[in-house]
mmCIF file of N, CA and C in Angstrom:
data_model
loop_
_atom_site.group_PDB
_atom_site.id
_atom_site.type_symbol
_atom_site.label_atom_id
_atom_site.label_comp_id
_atom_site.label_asym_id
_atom_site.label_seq_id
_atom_site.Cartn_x
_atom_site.Cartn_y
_atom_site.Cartn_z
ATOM 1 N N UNK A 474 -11.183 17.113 -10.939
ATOM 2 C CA UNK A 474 -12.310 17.446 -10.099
ATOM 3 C C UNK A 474 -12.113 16.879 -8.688
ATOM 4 N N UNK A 475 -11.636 15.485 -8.755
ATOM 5 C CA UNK A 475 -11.609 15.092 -7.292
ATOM 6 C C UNK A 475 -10.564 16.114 -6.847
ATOM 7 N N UNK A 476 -9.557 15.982 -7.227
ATOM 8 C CA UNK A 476 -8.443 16.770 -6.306
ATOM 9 C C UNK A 476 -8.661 17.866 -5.969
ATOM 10 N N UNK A 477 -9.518 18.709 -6.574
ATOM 11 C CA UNK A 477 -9.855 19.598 -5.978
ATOM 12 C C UNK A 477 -11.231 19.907 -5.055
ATOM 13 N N UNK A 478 -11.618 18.703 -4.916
ATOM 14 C CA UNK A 478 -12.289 18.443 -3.887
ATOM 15 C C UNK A 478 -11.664 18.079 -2.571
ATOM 16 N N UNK A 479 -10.529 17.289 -2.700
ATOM 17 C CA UNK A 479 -9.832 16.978 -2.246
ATOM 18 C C UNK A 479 -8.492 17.981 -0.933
ATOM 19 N N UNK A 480 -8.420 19.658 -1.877
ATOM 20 C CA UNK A 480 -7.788 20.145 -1.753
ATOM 21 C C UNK A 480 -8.572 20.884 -0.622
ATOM 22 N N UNK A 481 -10.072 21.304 -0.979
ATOM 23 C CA UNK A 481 -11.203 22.237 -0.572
ATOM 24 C C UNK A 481 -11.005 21.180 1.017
ATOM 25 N N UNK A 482 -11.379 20.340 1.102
ATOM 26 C CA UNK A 482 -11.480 19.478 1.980
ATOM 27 C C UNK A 482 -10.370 19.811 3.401
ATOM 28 N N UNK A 483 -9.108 19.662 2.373
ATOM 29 C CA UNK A 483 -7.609 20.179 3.337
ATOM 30 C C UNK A 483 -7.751 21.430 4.052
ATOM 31 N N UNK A 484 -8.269 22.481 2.942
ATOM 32 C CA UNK A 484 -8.129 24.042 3.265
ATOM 33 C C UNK A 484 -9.493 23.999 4.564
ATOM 34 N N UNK A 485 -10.282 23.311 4.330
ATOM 35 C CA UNK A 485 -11.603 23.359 5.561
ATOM 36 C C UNK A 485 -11.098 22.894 6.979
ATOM 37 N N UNK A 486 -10.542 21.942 7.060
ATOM 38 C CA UNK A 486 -9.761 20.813 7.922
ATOM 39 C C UNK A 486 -8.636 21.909 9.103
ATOM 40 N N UNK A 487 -8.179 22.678 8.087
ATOM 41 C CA UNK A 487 -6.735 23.660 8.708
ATOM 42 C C UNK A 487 -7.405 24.516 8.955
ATOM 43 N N UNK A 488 -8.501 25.352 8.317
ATOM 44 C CA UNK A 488 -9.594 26.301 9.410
ATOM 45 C C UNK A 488 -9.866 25.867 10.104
ATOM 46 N N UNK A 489 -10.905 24.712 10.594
ATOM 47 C CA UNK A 489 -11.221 24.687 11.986
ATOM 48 C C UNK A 489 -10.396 23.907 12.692
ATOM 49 N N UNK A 490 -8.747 23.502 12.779
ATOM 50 C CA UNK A 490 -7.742 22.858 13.173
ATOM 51 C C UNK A 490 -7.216 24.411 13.627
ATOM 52 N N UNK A 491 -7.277 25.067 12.970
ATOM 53 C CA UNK A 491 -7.138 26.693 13.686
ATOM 54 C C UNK A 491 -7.725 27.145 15.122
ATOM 55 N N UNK A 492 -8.987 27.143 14.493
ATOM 56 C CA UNK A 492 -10.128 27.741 15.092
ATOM 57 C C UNK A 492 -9.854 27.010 16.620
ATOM 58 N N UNK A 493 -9.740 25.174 16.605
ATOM 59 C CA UNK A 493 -9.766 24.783 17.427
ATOM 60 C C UNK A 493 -8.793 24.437 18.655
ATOM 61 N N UNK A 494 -7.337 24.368 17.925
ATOM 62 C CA UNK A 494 -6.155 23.904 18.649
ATOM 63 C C UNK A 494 -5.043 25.425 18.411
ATOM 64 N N UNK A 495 -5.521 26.559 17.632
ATOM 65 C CA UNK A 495 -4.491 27.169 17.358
ATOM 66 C C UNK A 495 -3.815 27.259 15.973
ATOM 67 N N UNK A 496 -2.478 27.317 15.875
ATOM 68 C CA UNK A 496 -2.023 27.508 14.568
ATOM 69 C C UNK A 496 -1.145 26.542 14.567
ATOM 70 N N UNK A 497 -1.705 25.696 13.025
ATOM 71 C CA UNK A 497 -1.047 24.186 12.884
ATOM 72 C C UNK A 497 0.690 24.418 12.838
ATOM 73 N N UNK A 498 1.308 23.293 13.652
ATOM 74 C CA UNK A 498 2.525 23.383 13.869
ATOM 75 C C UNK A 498 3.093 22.451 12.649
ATOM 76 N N UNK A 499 4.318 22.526 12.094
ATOM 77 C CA UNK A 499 5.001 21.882 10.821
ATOM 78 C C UNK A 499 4.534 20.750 10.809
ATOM 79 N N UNK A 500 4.685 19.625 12.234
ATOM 80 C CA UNK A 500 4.123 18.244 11.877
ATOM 81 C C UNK A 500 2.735 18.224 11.418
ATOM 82 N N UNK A 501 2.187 19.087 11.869
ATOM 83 C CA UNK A 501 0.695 18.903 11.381
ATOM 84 C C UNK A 501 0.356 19.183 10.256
ATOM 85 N N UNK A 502 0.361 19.672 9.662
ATOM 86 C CA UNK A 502 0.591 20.912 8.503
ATOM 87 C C UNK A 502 1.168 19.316 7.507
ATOM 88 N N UNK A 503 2.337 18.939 7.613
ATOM 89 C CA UNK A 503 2.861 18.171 6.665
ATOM 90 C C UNK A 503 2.315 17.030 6.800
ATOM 91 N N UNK A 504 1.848 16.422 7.974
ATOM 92 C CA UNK A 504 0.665 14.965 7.959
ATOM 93 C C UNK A 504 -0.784 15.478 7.334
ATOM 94 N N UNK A 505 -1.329 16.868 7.046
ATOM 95 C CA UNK A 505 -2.260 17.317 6.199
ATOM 96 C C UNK A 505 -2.139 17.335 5.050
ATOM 97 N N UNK A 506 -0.660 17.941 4.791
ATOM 98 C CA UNK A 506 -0.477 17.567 3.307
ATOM 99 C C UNK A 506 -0.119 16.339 2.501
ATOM 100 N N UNK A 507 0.237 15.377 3.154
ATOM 101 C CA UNK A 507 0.367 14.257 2.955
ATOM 102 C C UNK A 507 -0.915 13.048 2.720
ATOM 103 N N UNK A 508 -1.853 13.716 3.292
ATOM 104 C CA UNK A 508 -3.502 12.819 4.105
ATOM 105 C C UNK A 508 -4.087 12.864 2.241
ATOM 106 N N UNK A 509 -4.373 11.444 1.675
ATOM 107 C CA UNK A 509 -5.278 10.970 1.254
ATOM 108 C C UNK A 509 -6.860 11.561 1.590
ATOM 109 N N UNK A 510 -7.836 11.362 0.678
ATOM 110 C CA UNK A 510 -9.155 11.859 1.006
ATOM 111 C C UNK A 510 -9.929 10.955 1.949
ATOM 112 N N UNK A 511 -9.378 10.255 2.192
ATOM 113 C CA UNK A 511 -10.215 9.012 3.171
ATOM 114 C C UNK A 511 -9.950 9.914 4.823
ATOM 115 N N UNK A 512 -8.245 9.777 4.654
ATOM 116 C CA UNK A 512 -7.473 10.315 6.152
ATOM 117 C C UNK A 512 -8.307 11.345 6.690
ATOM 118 N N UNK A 513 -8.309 12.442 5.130
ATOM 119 C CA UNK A 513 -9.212 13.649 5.332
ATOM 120 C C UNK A 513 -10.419 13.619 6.119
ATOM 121 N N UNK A 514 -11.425 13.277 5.331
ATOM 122 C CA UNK A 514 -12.748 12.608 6.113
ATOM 123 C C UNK A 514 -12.720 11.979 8.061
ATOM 124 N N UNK A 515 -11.964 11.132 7.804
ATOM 125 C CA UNK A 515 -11.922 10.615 8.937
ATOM 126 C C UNK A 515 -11.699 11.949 9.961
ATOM 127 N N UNK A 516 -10.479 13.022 9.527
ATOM 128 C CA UNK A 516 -10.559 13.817 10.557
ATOM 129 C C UNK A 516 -11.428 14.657 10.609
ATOM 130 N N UNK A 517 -12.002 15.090 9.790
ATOM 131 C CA UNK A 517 -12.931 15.819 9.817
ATOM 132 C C UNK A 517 -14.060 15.576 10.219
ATOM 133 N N UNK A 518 -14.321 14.808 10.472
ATOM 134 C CA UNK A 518 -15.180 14.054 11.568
ATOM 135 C C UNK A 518 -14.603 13.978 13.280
ATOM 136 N N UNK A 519 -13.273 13.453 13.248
ATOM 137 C CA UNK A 519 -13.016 12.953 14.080
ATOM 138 C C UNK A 519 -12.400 14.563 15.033
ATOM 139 N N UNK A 520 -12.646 15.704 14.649
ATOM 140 C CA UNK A 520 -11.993 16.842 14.990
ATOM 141 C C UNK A 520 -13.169 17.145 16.443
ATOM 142 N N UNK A 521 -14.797 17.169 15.661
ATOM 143 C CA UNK A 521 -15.729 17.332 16.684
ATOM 144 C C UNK A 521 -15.582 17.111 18.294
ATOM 145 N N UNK A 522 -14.888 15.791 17.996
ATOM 146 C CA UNK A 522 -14.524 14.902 19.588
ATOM 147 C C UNK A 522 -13.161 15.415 20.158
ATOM 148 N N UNK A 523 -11.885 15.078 19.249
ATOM 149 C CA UNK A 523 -10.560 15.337 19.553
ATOM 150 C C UNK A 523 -10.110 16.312 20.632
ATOM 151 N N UNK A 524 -9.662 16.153 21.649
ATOM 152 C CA UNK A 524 -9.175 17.051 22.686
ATOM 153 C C UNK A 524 -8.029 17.879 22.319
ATOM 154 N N UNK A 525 -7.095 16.919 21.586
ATOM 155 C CA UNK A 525 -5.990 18.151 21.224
ATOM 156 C C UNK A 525 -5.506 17.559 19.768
ATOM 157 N N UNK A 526 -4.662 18.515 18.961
ATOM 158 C CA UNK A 526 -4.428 18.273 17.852
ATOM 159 C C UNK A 526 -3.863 16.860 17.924
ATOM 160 N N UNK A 527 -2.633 16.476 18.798
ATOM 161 C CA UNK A 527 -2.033 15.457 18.961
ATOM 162 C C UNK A 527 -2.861 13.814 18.289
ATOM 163 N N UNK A 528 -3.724 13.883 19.331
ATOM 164 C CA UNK A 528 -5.166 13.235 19.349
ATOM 165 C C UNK A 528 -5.723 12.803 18.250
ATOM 166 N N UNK A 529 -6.093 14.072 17.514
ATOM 167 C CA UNK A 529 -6.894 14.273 16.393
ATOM 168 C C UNK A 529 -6.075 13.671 15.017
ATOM 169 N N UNK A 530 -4.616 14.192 14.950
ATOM 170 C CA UNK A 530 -3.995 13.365 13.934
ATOM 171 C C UNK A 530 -2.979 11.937 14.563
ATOM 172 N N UNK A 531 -3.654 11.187 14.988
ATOM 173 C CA UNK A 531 -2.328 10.202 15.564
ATOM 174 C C UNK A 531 -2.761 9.350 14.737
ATOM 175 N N UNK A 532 -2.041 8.482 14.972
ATOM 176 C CA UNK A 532 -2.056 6.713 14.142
ATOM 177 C C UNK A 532 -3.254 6.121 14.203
ATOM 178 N N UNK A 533 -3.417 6.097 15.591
ATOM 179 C CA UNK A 533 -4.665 5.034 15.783
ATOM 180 C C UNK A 533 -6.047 5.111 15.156
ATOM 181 N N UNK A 534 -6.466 4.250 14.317
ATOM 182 C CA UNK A 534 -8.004 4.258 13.996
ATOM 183 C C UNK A 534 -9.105 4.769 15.643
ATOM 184 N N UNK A 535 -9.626 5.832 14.611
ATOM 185 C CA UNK A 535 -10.876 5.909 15.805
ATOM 186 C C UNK A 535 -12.130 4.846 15.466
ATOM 187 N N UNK A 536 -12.711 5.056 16.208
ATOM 188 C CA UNK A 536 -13.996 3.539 15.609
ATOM 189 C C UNK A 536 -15.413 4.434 16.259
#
């Protein structure tokens, strides 16, 4: 059940990572598939603000 909450989460994330920056490029795409449900969350939140994909998936904790 989680994981596929988990998965729903990914597939939502890469629509509006679409919608917003375009069409996810390999690094992105594979730091999505890689992202834990926490990572998830965080971006999905953190997408609202993010100026560019770069941004949106980097290292740094947003706060």
């Amino acid at each position: 059940m989680e994981q596929g909450r988990e998965q729903g989460t990914r597939r939502m994330l890469a629509r509006q990572i679409v919608k917003k920056y375009g069409a996810i490029p390999t690094w992105a795409q594979t730091r999505l598939d890689q992202a834990g449900p926490e990572q998830l969350e965080t971006w999905a939140d953190a997408i609202l603000e993010a100026e560019t994909l770069e941004a949106l998936l980097s290292e740094a904790p947003r706060h």
